[in-house]
PDB file of C-alpha atoms and ligand atoms in Angstrom:
ATOM      1  CA  MET A   1     -27.834  40.680  -9.360  1.00  0.00           C
ATOM      2  CA  SER A   2     -28.431  38.376  -6.871  1.00  0.00           C
ATOM      3  CA  VAL A   3     -26.785  35.253  -5.558  1.00  0.00           C
ATOM      4  CA  LEU A   4     -29.755  33.072  -6.424  1.00  0.00           C
ATOM      5  CA  GLY A   5     -30.577  34.961  -9.304  1.00  0.00           C
ATOM      6  CA  GLU A   6     -27.294  34.131 -10.855  1.00  0.00           C
ATOM      7  CA  MET A   7     -27.698  30.948 -10.375  1.00  0.00           C
ATOM      8  CA  PHE A   8     -31.068  30.669 -11.731  1.00  0.00           C
ATOM      9  CA  GLU A   9     -29.517  32.394 -15.105  1.00  0.00           C
ATOM     10  CA  ASN A  10     -26.937  29.727 -15.071  1.00  0.00           C
ATOM     11  CA  PHE A  11     -28.740  26.820 -14.993  1.00  0.00           C
ATOM     12  CA  LEU A  12     -30.616  28.010 -17.637  1.00  0.00           C
ATOM     13  CA  SER A  13     -27.931  28.720 -19.787  1.00  0.00           C
ATOM     14  CA  ARG A  14     -25.857  26.749 -21.892  1.00  0.00           C
ATOM     15  CA  PRO A  15     -22.344  26.151 -20.472  1.00  0.00           C
ATOM     16  CA  ILE A  16     -19.505  28.446 -21.558  1.00  0.00           C
ATOM     17  CA  THR A  17     -16.752  25.401 -21.365  1.00  0.00           C
ATOM     18  CA  ILE A  18     -16.091  23.177 -24.081  1.00  0.00           C
ATOM     19  CA  LEU A  19     -16.296  19.404 -24.275  1.00  0.00           C
ATOM     20  CA  TYR A  20     -12.356  19.389 -25.463  1.00  0.00           C
ATOM     21  CA  PRO A  21     -10.966  17.298 -26.876  1.00  0.00           C
ATOM     22  CA  LYS A  22     -14.234  16.059 -28.569  1.00  0.00           C
ATOM     23  CA  GLU A  23     -14.773  19.763 -29.859  1.00  0.00           C
ATOM     24  CA  LYS A  24     -11.999  21.585 -31.173  1.00  0.00           C
ATOM     25  CA  VAL A  25     -10.770  25.327 -30.187  1.00  0.00           C
ATOM     26  CA  PRO A  26      -9.891  27.970 -32.531  1.00  0.00           C
ATOM     27  CA  ILE A  27      -6.012  27.847 -32.734  1.00  0.00           C
ATOM     28  CA  PRO A  28      -4.504  31.514 -33.236  1.00  0.00           C
ATOM     29  CA  ALA A  29      -2.276  32.148 -36.012  1.00  0.00           C
ATOM     30  CA  ALA A  30       0.664  32.554 -34.190  1.00  0.00           C
ATOM     31  CA  PHE A  31       0.227  29.527 -31.381  1.00  0.00           C
ATOM     32  CA  ARG A  32       3.804  27.982 -30.874  1.00  0.00           C
ATOM     33  CA  GLY A  33       2.450  24.516 -30.893  1.00  0.00           C
ATOM     34  CA  ARG A  34       5.120  21.756 -30.909  1.00  0.00           C
ATOM     35  CA  VAL A  35       8.664  21.835 -32.971  1.00  0.00           C
ATOM     36  CA  ALA A  36       8.559  19.886 -36.257  1.00  0.00           C
ATOM     37  CA  ILE A  37      11.771  19.331 -38.489  1.00  0.00           C
ATOM     38  CA  ALA A  38      11.234  19.493 -42.394  1.00  0.00           C
ATOM     39  CA  ASP A  39      14.252  17.112 -43.149  1.00  0.00           C
ATOM     40  CA  ASP A  40      14.413  17.982 -47.017  1.00  0.00           C
ATOM     41  CA  LYS A  41      14.946  21.771 -46.183  1.00  0.00           C
ATOM     42  CA  CYS A  42      17.381  21.527 -43.583  1.00  0.00           C
ATOM     43  CA  ILE A  43      21.258  22.373 -44.463  1.00  0.00           C
ATOM     44  CA  GLY A  44      22.649  21.486 -41.231  1.00  0.00           C
ATOM     45  CA  CYS A  45      23.736  24.586 -40.549  1.00  0.00           C
ATOM     46  CA  SER A  46      23.476  24.406 -36.440  1.00  0.00           C
ATOM     47  CA  LYS A  47      21.824  27.832 -36.147  1.00  0.00           C
ATOM     48  CA  CYS A  48      18.685  26.338 -34.262  1.00  0.00           C
ATOM     49  CA  SER A  49      21.153  24.625 -32.157  1.00  0.00           C
ATOM     50  CA  LEU A  50      23.257  27.505 -31.265  1.00  0.00           C
ATOM     51  CA  VAL A  51      20.025  29.911 -30.603  1.00  0.00           C
ATOM     52  CA  CYS A  52      17.973  27.372 -28.774  1.00  0.00           C
ATOM     53  CA  PRO A  53      17.818  28.871 -24.704  1.00  0.00           C
ATOM     54  CA  ALA A  54      16.976  25.605 -23.611  1.00  0.00           C
ATOM     55  CA  GLN A  55      19.836  23.361 -25.246  1.00  0.00           C
ATOM     56  CA  VAL A  56      17.683  20.651 -26.779  1.00  0.00           C
ATOM     57  CA  ILE A  57      18.803  20.774 -30.189  1.00  0.00           C
ATOM     58  CA  THR A  58      21.596  18.401 -30.785  1.00  0.00           C
ATOM     59  CA  MET A  59      23.287  18.120 -34.152  1.00  0.00           C
ATOM     60  CA  ILE A  60      23.722  14.623 -35.001  1.00  0.00           C
ATOM     61  CA  ASP A  61      24.949  12.548 -38.213  1.00  0.00           C
ATOM     62  CA  GLY A  62      22.853  13.462 -41.292  1.00  0.00           C
ATOM     63  CA  PRO A  63      24.923  13.393 -44.155  1.00  0.00           C
ATOM     64  CA  ARG A  64      23.264  14.408 -47.498  1.00  0.00           C
ATOM     65  CA  ASP A  65      23.734  17.146 -50.318  1.00  0.00           C
ATOM     66  CA  VAL A  66      21.913  19.683 -50.137  1.00  0.00           C
ATOM     67  CA  GLU A  67      21.811  22.953 -52.285  1.00  0.00           C
ATOM     68  CA  PHE A  68      21.588  26.263 -50.808  1.00  0.00           C
ATOM     69  CA  LYS A  69      21.066  29.855 -52.573  1.00  0.00           C
ATOM     70  CA  GLY A  70      22.272  27.795 -55.852  1.00  0.00           C
ATOM     71  CA  LYS A  71      25.520  26.440 -54.370  1.00  0.00           C
ATOM     72  CA  ASN A  72      25.519  22.689 -53.725  1.00  0.00           C
ATOM     73  CA  LEU A  73      27.048  21.649 -50.092  1.00  0.00           C
ATOM     74  CA  ALA A  74      27.453  18.441 -48.652  1.00  0.00           C
ATOM     75  CA  ARG A  75      25.865  18.680 -45.782  1.00  0.00           C
ATOM     76  CA  LYS A  76      27.372  16.533 -42.448  1.00  0.00           C
ATOM     77  CA  LYS A  77      24.819  16.924 -39.481  1.00  0.00           C
ATOM     78  CA  ARG A  78      21.068  17.376 -38.683  1.00  0.00           C
ATOM     79  CA  PRO A  79      19.472  18.637 -35.644  1.00  0.00           C
ATOM     80  CA  GLN A  80      17.412  16.385 -33.043  1.00  0.00           C
ATOM     81  CA  VAL A  81      15.033  17.872 -30.464  1.00  0.00           C
ATOM     82  CA  LYS A  82      13.904  16.639 -26.876  1.00  0.00           C
ATOM     83  CA  LEU A  83      10.637  17.354 -27.749  1.00  0.00           C
ATOM     84  CA  PHE A  84       9.231  17.694 -24.349  1.00  0.00           C
ATOM     85  CA  LYS A  85      12.034  19.459 -22.880  1.00  0.00           C
ATOM     86  CA  CYS A  86      11.063  22.311 -25.905  1.00  0.00           C
ATOM     87  CA  ILE A  87       9.973  25.980 -24.573  1.00  0.00           C
ATOM     88  CA  ARG A  88       8.789  26.665 -27.408  1.00  0.00           C
ATOM     89  CA  CYS A  89       9.841  30.017 -27.415  1.00  0.00           C
ATOM     90  CA  GLY A  90      10.457  30.298 -31.285  1.00  0.00           C
ATOM     91  CA  LEU A  91      13.861  31.117 -31.549  1.00  0.00           C
ATOM     92  CA  CYS A  92      14.928  28.151 -34.076  1.00  0.00           C
ATOM     93  CA  GLU A  93      12.399  28.908 -36.256  1.00  0.00           C
ATOM     94  CA  ARG A  94      13.087  32.536 -36.395  1.00  0.00           C
ATOM     95  CA  HIS A  95      16.494  31.589 -36.927  1.00  0.00           C
ATOM     96  CA  CYS A  96      16.486  29.088 -39.427  1.00  0.00           C
ATOM     97  CA  PRO A  97      17.573  30.370 -43.001  1.00  0.00           C
ATOM     98  CA  THR A  98      15.372  27.755 -44.653  1.00  0.00           C
ATOM     99  CA  GLY A  99      12.445  27.423 -42.782  1.00  0.00           C
ATOM    100  CA  ALA A 100      13.303  23.740 -41.891  1.00  0.00           C
ATOM    101  CA  ILE A 101      12.704  23.993 -38.163  1.00  0.00           C
ATOM    102  CA  VAL A 102       8.739  25.129 -37.444  1.00  0.00           C
ATOM    103  CA  LEU A 103       6.275  25.752 -34.456  1.00  0.00           C
ATOM    104  CA  LYS A 104       3.399  23.582 -35.740  1.00  0.00           C
ATOM    105  CA  ASN A 105      -0.446  24.749 -34.838  1.00  0.00           C
ATOM    106  CA  GLU A 106      -1.032  21.862 -32.596  1.00  0.00           C
ATOM    107  CA  LEU A 107      -2.832  22.135 -29.705  1.00  0.00           C
ATOM    108  CA  SER A 108      -1.945  18.724 -28.134  1.00  0.00           C
ATOM    109  CA  CYS A 109       1.435  18.163 -27.000  1.00  0.00           C
ATOM    110  CA  SER A 110       2.286  16.928 -23.536  1.00  0.00           C
ATOM    111  CA  GLY A 111       4.383  13.669 -22.134  1.00  0.00           C
ATOM    112  CA  THR A 112       6.543  12.890 -18.965  1.00  0.00           C
ATOM    113  CA  ASP A 113       9.299  11.377 -20.776  1.00  0.00           C
ATOM    114  CA  GLY A 114      11.467  14.416 -21.392  1.00  0.00           C
ATOM    115  CA  GLU A 115      14.558  12.078 -23.028  1.00  0.00           C
ATOM    116  CA  ILE A 116      12.375  11.671 -26.205  1.00  0.00           C
ATOM    117  CA  VAL A 117      13.360  13.215 -29.648  1.00  0.00           C
ATOM    118  CA  LEU A 118      12.548  14.301 -32.774  1.00  0.00           C
ATOM    119  CA  THR A 119      14.524  13.924 -35.611  1.00  0.00           C
ATOM    120  CA  GLU A 120      12.377  14.316 -38.761  1.00  0.00           C
TER     121      GLU A 120
HETATM  122  S1  SF4 B 201      10.735  26.765 -29.901  1.00  0.00           S
HETATM  123 FE1  SF4 B 201      12.830  27.290 -28.193  1.00  0.00          FE
HETATM  124  S2  SF4 B 201      13.082  25.664 -27.229  1.00  0.00           S
HETATM  125 FE2  SF4 B 201      12.188  24.765 -28.397  1.00  0.00          FE
HETATM  126  S3  SF4 B 201      13.208  23.495 -29.618  1.00  0.00           S
HETATM  127 FE3  SF4 B 201      12.923  26.058 -30.647  1.00  0.00          FE
HETATM  128  S4  SF4 B 201      14.618  27.347 -29.813  1.00  0.00           S
HETATM  129 FE4  SF4 B 201      14.549  25.382 -28.347  1.00  0.00          FE
HETATM  130  S1  SF4 B 202      17.013  23.389 -39.589  1.00  0.00           S
HETATM  131 FE1  SF4 B 202      17.392  25.060 -40.046  1.00  0.00          FE
HETATM  132  S2  SF4 B 202      18.572  26.098 -38.403  1.00  0.00           S
HETATM  133 FE2  SF4 B 202      18.638  23.938 -38.156  1.00  0.00          FE
HETATM  134  S3  SF4 B 202      20.571  22.903 -39.031  1.00  0.00           S
HETATM  135 FE3  SF4 B 202      18.675  22.925 -40.634  1.00  0.00          FE
HETATM  136  S4  SF4 B 202      18.768  24.561 -41.585  1.00  0.00           S
HETATM  137 FE4  SF4 B 202      20.034  24.921 -39.835  1.00  0.00          FE
END
């Protein structure tokens, strides 16, 4: 097709781009978005913190009684994540024994303050 022909075809066709964020794009099921923690599921085992390659998970004080595999445990610590330093590798989610830490299906998550933390 000639350049002129292509120009006319594009002129008469609808744009292939979308008006994000006005229009939402479909998000794949395996998409790794913003990390989130369900504190009520967390037993404070520190596995997420140990496997995090970016070292953005710190265990902070979070005492609470928890139940795991039929046993009552006294949790001492809970994770705190430096949100914008997370590289979304998903290792914390893969290794968490209770499913307390997950990567959400959320597209928008950006910022410039690397010290912003997620605690819950
Ligand atoms: S997704 Fe990866 S980088 Fe982000 S908090 Fe989890 S283990 Fe760390
Ligand atoms: S979020 Fe999961 S891996 Fe991390 S401390 Fe809690 S239970 Fe353990």
